[in-house]
Coordinates of C-alpha atoms and ligand atoms in Angstrom, one line a residue:
M1 CA 107.0 -121.6 158.3
I2 CA 108.4 -125.1 158.5
S3 CA 110.4 -126.1 155.4
Y4 CA 110.6 -129.7 154.2
D5 CA 113.0 -131.2 151.7
F6 CA 111.1 -133.5 149.4
S7 CA 113.7 -133.5 146.7
S8 CA 113.9 -136.7 144.7
R9 CA 110.6 -137.8 146.2
V10 CA 107.4 -138.3 144.1
A11 CA 103.8 -137.5 145.2
V12 CA 100.4 -138.3 143.7
V13 CA 97.8 -135.7 144.8
T14 CA 94.1 -136.0 143.9
G15 CA 91.8 -133.0 143.9
A16 CA 94.8 -131.0 142.8
G17 CA 92.7 -128.8 140.5
G18 CA 91.4 -126.6 143.3
G19 CA 91.2 -126.0 147.0
M20 CA 93.3 -127.9 149.4
G21 CA 94.7 -130.4 146.9
L22 CA 96.0 -127.6 144.7
V23 CA 97.8 -125.9 147.6
L24 CA 99.3 -129.2 148.8
A25 CA 100.5 -130.1 145.3
Q26 CA 102.1 -126.7 145.0
M27 CA 103.8 -126.9 148.5
L28 CA 105.2 -130.4 147.6
H29 CA 106.5 -129.1 144.3
K30 CA 108.1 -126.1 146.0
S31 CA 109.7 -128.4 148.5
G32 CA 111.4 -130.3 145.7
A33 CA 109.0 -133.2 145.0
S34 CA 107.9 -134.3 141.6
V35 CA 104.1 -134.3 141.6
L36 CA 101.3 -136.0 139.7
M37 CA 98.3 -133.8 140.0
I38 CA 94.9 -135.5 139.4
D39 CA 91.6 -133.7 139.0
V40 CA 88.4 -133.9 136.9
K41 CA 88.7 -130.2 136.4
E42 CA 90.9 -128.5 133.7
K43 CA 94.4 -127.6 134.8
P44 CA 94.3 -124.3 136.7
G45 CA 95.9 -121.4 134.9
D46 CA 98.7 -120.9 137.5
V47 CA 99.9 -124.6 137.1
S48 CA 102.4 -125.4 134.5
E49 CA 103.6 -128.9 133.7
D50 CA 107.4 -129.2 133.8
D51 CA 110.0 -132.0 134.4
R52 CA 108.6 -132.4 138.0
C53 CA 104.9 -131.9 137.4
I54 CA 102.3 -133.9 135.4
Y55 CA 98.6 -132.7 135.4
A56 CA 96.3 -135.6 134.6
Q57 CA 92.7 -134.5 134.0
G58 CA 90.2 -137.3 134.6
D59 CA 87.7 -138.9 136.8
L60 CA 88.9 -140.8 139.9
T61 CA 85.9 -143.2 139.7
D62 CA 87.6 -144.6 136.5
A63 CA 90.0 -147.2 137.8
K64 CA 91.7 -147.5 134.4
F65 CA 92.4 -143.8 134.2
V66 CA 93.8 -143.7 137.8
S67 CA 96.2 -146.6 137.2
A68 CA 97.3 -145.3 133.8
A69 CA 98.0 -141.8 135.2
T70 CA 99.9 -143.3 138.2
D71 CA 101.9 -145.7 136.0
A72 CA 102.8 -142.8 133.7
A73 CA 104.1 -140.8 136.7
F74 CA 106.2 -143.8 137.8
K75 CA 107.6 -144.1 134.3
K76 CA 108.5 -140.4 134.1
F77 CA 109.7 -139.9 137.7
G78 CA 111.1 -143.4 138.5
R79 CA 109.3 -143.8 141.8
I80 CA 106.2 -143.1 143.9
D81 CA 106.6 -142.1 147.5
Y82 CA 103.4 -140.3 148.5
L83 CA 99.7 -140.4 147.9
A84 CA 97.4 -137.7 149.1
N85 CA 93.7 -138.5 148.6
V86 CA 92.2 -135.0 148.8
A87 CA 89.5 -135.0 146.1
G88 CA 85.9 -135.1 147.3
V89 CA 82.4 -133.8 146.7
L90 CA 79.8 -132.4 149.0
W91 CA 76.5 -132.0 147.2
F92 CA 74.4 -129.6 149.1
G93 CA 70.7 -130.2 148.4
K94 CA 71.1 -133.6 146.8
D95 CA 73.1 -135.3 149.6
V96 CA 70.5 -135.5 152.4
S97 CA 69.2 -137.8 155.1
L98 CA 69.6 -141.5 154.3
L99 CA 65.8 -141.7 154.8
D100 CA 65.2 -139.6 151.7
I101 CA 68.4 -139.6 149.6
D102 CA 68.1 -140.8 146.0
L103 CA 70.2 -144.0 145.9
G104 CA 71.8 -143.0 142.6
V105 CA 73.2 -139.9 144.4
W106 CA 74.3 -142.1 147.3
N107 CA 76.2 -144.4 144.9
Q108 CA 77.9 -141.5 143.1
V109 CA 79.1 -139.9 146.3
M110 CA 80.4 -143.2 147.6
D111 CA 82.2 -143.8 144.3
I112 CA 83.9 -140.4 144.3
N113 CA 84.6 -140.0 148.0
L114 CA 85.4 -143.6 149.0
K115 CA 85.8 -146.1 146.2
S116 CA 88.2 -143.7 144.4
M117 CA 90.5 -144.3 147.4
V118 CA 90.6 -148.0 146.5
H119 CA 91.6 -147.1 142.9
T120 CA 94.4 -144.7 144.0
I121 CA 95.8 -147.0 146.7
R122 CA 95.8 -150.0 144.3
A123 CA 97.5 -148.0 141.7
A124 CA 100.2 -146.5 144.0
V125 CA 101.1 -149.3 146.4
P126 CA 103.0 -151.6 143.9
H127 CA 105.1 -148.6 143.0
M128 CA 105.7 -147.5 146.6
R129 CA 106.8 -151.1 147.4
K130 CA 109.3 -150.9 144.6
S131 CA 110.5 -147.5 145.9
G132 CA 111.1 -149.0 149.4
G133 CA 108.2 -147.5 151.3
G134 CA 106.0 -144.4 151.3
A135 CA 103.2 -142.4 153.0
M136 CA 99.6 -141.6 152.4
V137 CA 97.3 -139.0 153.7
H138 CA 93.5 -139.2 153.2
F139 CA 91.1 -136.3 153.7
S140 CA 88.0 -137.1 155.8
T141 CA 85.8 -134.5 157.6
I142 CA 85.0 -133.6 161.2
Q143 CA 81.3 -133.9 160.0
C144 CA 81.7 -137.7 160.3
L145 CA 82.4 -137.4 164.0
R146 CA 79.0 -136.0 164.9
G147 CA 75.3 -136.0 164.0
D148 CA 73.7 -133.1 162.1
S149 CA 70.1 -131.8 162.0
K150 CA 70.8 -130.9 158.3
P151 CA 72.4 -134.2 157.3
Q152 CA 74.5 -135.1 154.3
D153 CA 74.5 -138.9 155.0
A154 CA 76.3 -140.2 151.9
Y155 CA 79.1 -137.6 152.6
V156 CA 79.6 -138.5 156.2
A157 CA 79.3 -142.3 155.7
G158 CA 81.9 -142.2 152.9
K159 CA 84.2 -140.0 154.9
A160 CA 83.9 -142.4 157.9
G161 CA 84.8 -145.2 155.5
V162 CA 87.9 -143.2 154.5
V163 CA 89.0 -143.4 158.2
A164 CA 88.3 -147.1 158.5
M165 CA 90.1 -147.9 155.2
S166 CA 93.1 -145.8 156.2
K167 CA 93.5 -147.7 159.5
S168 CA 93.1 -151.1 157.8
I169 CA 95.6 -150.3 155.1
A170 CA 98.0 -148.8 157.7
M171 CA 98.1 -152.2 159.4
Q172 CA 98.4 -154.1 156.1
L173 CA 101.2 -152.0 154.7
A174 CA 103.3 -151.3 157.9
A175 CA 105.7 -154.1 157.1
D176 CA 106.3 -152.5 153.7
R177 CA 107.2 -149.2 155.5
I178 CA 104.1 -147.5 154.0
R179 CA 102.3 -145.3 156.4
S180 CA 98.6 -144.2 156.1
N181 CA 97.0 -141.3 158.1
V182 CA 93.9 -139.2 158.0
I183 CA 93.2 -135.5 158.3
Y184 CA 89.8 -134.3 159.5
P185 CA 89.5 -130.8 158.1
G186 CA 87.1 -128.4 159.8
V187 CA 85.3 -125.5 158.0
T188 CA 87.7 -124.3 155.3
K189 CA 87.4 -121.6 152.7
T190 CA 87.8 -123.4 149.4
P191 CA 85.6 -123.7 146.2
M192 CA 83.7 -126.4 148.0
Q193 CA 82.3 -123.7 150.3
A194 CA 81.2 -121.4 147.6
R195 CA 78.0 -120.9 149.6
W196 CA 80.0 -118.5 151.9
D197 CA 79.8 -115.8 149.2
T198 CA 79.9 -112.7 151.4
E199 CA 82.3 -111.4 154.0
E200 CA 79.5 -111.6 156.5
K201 CA 78.8 -115.3 156.0
V202 CA 82.6 -116.1 156.4
R203 CA 82.7 -113.9 159.6
Q204 CA 79.6 -115.7 161.1
M205 CA 81.3 -119.0 160.5
A206 CA 84.6 -117.8 161.9
D207 CA 82.9 -116.5 165.0
Y208 CA 81.6 -120.0 165.7
V209 CA 85.1 -121.5 165.6
P210 CA 87.0 -121.3 168.9
L211 CA 90.1 -120.0 167.1
H212 CA 87.9 -117.3 165.5
R213 CA 88.7 -117.9 161.9
V214 CA 87.7 -120.4 159.2
G215 CA 90.5 -122.7 158.0
S216 CA 92.5 -122.1 154.9
P217 CA 93.8 -124.6 152.3
D218 CA 97.3 -123.8 153.7
D219 CA 96.2 -125.0 157.2
M220 CA 95.2 -128.3 155.7
A221 CA 98.2 -128.6 153.3
N222 CA 100.6 -127.9 156.2
A223 CA 99.1 -130.7 158.2
A224 CA 99.4 -133.1 155.2
M225 CA 103.0 -132.0 154.6
F226 CA 103.9 -133.0 158.1
L227 CA 102.1 -136.4 157.9
L228 CA 103.8 -137.2 154.6
S229 CA 107.2 -136.1 155.8
D230 CA 109.9 -138.1 157.5
A231 CA 109.1 -136.0 160.6
A232 CA 106.1 -138.2 161.0
S233 CA 107.9 -141.4 160.3
Y234 CA 106.6 -143.1 163.4
I235 CA 103.0 -142.1 162.8
T236 CA 100.6 -144.5 161.1
G237 CA 97.0 -145.3 161.4
A238 CA 96.4 -142.0 163.1
D239 CA 93.8 -139.3 162.6
L240 CA 94.5 -135.5 162.9
V241 CA 91.7 -133.1 163.5
V242 CA 92.5 -129.7 161.9
D243 CA 89.5 -127.5 162.8
G244 CA 90.5 -124.5 164.9
G245 CA 89.0 -126.2 167.9
L246 CA 85.5 -126.7 166.5
M247 CA 85.2 -130.3 167.7
L248 CA 85.7 -129.0 171.3
K249 CA 82.1 -127.8 171.0
Y250 CA 80.7 -131.2 170.3
Ligands
NAD301 N1 86.2 -127.2 152.5 C1 85.8 -127.7 153.7 O1 85.2 -127.0 154.5 C2 86.0 -129.1 154.0 C3 85.7 -129.6 155.3 C4 85.9 -130.9 155.6 C5 86.5 -131.8 154.7 N2 86.8 -131.3 153.4 C6 87.4 -132.3 152.5 O2 88.6 -131.9 152.1 C7 88.9 -132.3 150.8 C8 89.3 -131.2 149.9 O3 88.2 -130.3 149.8 P1 88.2 -128.8 149.2 O4 87.5 -128.0 150.2 O5 89.6 -128.5 148.8 O6 87.2 -129.0 148.0 P2 87.3 -128.5 146.5 O7 85.9 -128.7 146.0 O8 87.8 -127.1 146.5 O9 88.3 -129.5 145.8 C9 88.0 -130.8 145.6 C10 88.6 -131.2 144.3 O10 88.2 -132.6 144.0 C11 88.0 -132.7 142.6 N3 87.1 -133.8 142.3 C12 85.8 -134.0 142.7 N4 85.4 -135.2 142.2 C13 86.4 -135.7 141.4 C14 86.5 -136.8 140.6 N5 85.5 -137.7 140.5 N6 87.7 -137.1 140.0 C15 88.7 -136.2 140.1 N7 88.6 -135.1 140.9 C16 87.5 -134.8 141.5 C17 87.2 -131.4 142.3 O11 87.2 -131.1 140.9 C18 88.0 -130.4 143.1 O12 89.0 -129.7 142.4 C19 87.6 -133.0 150.3 O13 87.8 -134.4 150.4 C20 86.6 -132.5 151.2 O14 85.5 -133.4 151.4 C21 86.6 -130.0 153.1

């Protein structure tokens, strides 16, 4: 296990109420960082706010909420160094082919999965500049690298947008020493994949992955820790596939 020293650093993590975002926020906190955890869900039972942790419950589509929460973290902790955009939704059944999708659903998915990234970056960057630089990591999906006979077109289009915006902002902010990178998770056992509700379903999915297991939130959080850390200080505008080799099959 690699250990990082994030003491005296401050991170904003979205989607921190469950799945990958929760694990990443906990890893950062354990490594010494102060953390602003944002999620629309209630604070999980095993999270307690302390002098290095704020939990802000609210909707990332609300720009005013995002900027108020980020400003409050800056006021309490004195700086913002990192932004992890982990939150996302995948609406099985409602998010379908672009030929059929309800455009209200399309807009909602885009607002949550893509436009929220505009809100969080706008809120964090002025504070990162004052702090002398920073790093961001944004969560996309391997799904946006391929076609699918059972499509979720709003999800994949939004997640492709995440990649494009990360590269664009990486270029715009390089002079400010602010880095921006993307993780493409593969199939990962989190609340988002509640449909794998039996050992058998998880095993079937695992057998399809070249490394013969589904990903864990720790796998994704470990990749994010690296990209945020100074060990990745020369990496910006990059994408990292973390999928147990699944994309090798496509
Ligand atoms: N689990 C997978 O197999 C998988 C695969 C590829 C990519 N991803 C991506 O990884 C990221 C993390 O996914 P996860 O599996 O941990 O999912 P998850 O559902 O467990 O966690 C996502 C979190 O985002 C929060 N969220 C959703 N909408 C929000 C909003 N409007 N405002 C604030 N918070 C909101 C949810 O409440 C939830 O806690 C997502 O962006 C997802 O698209 C997941």
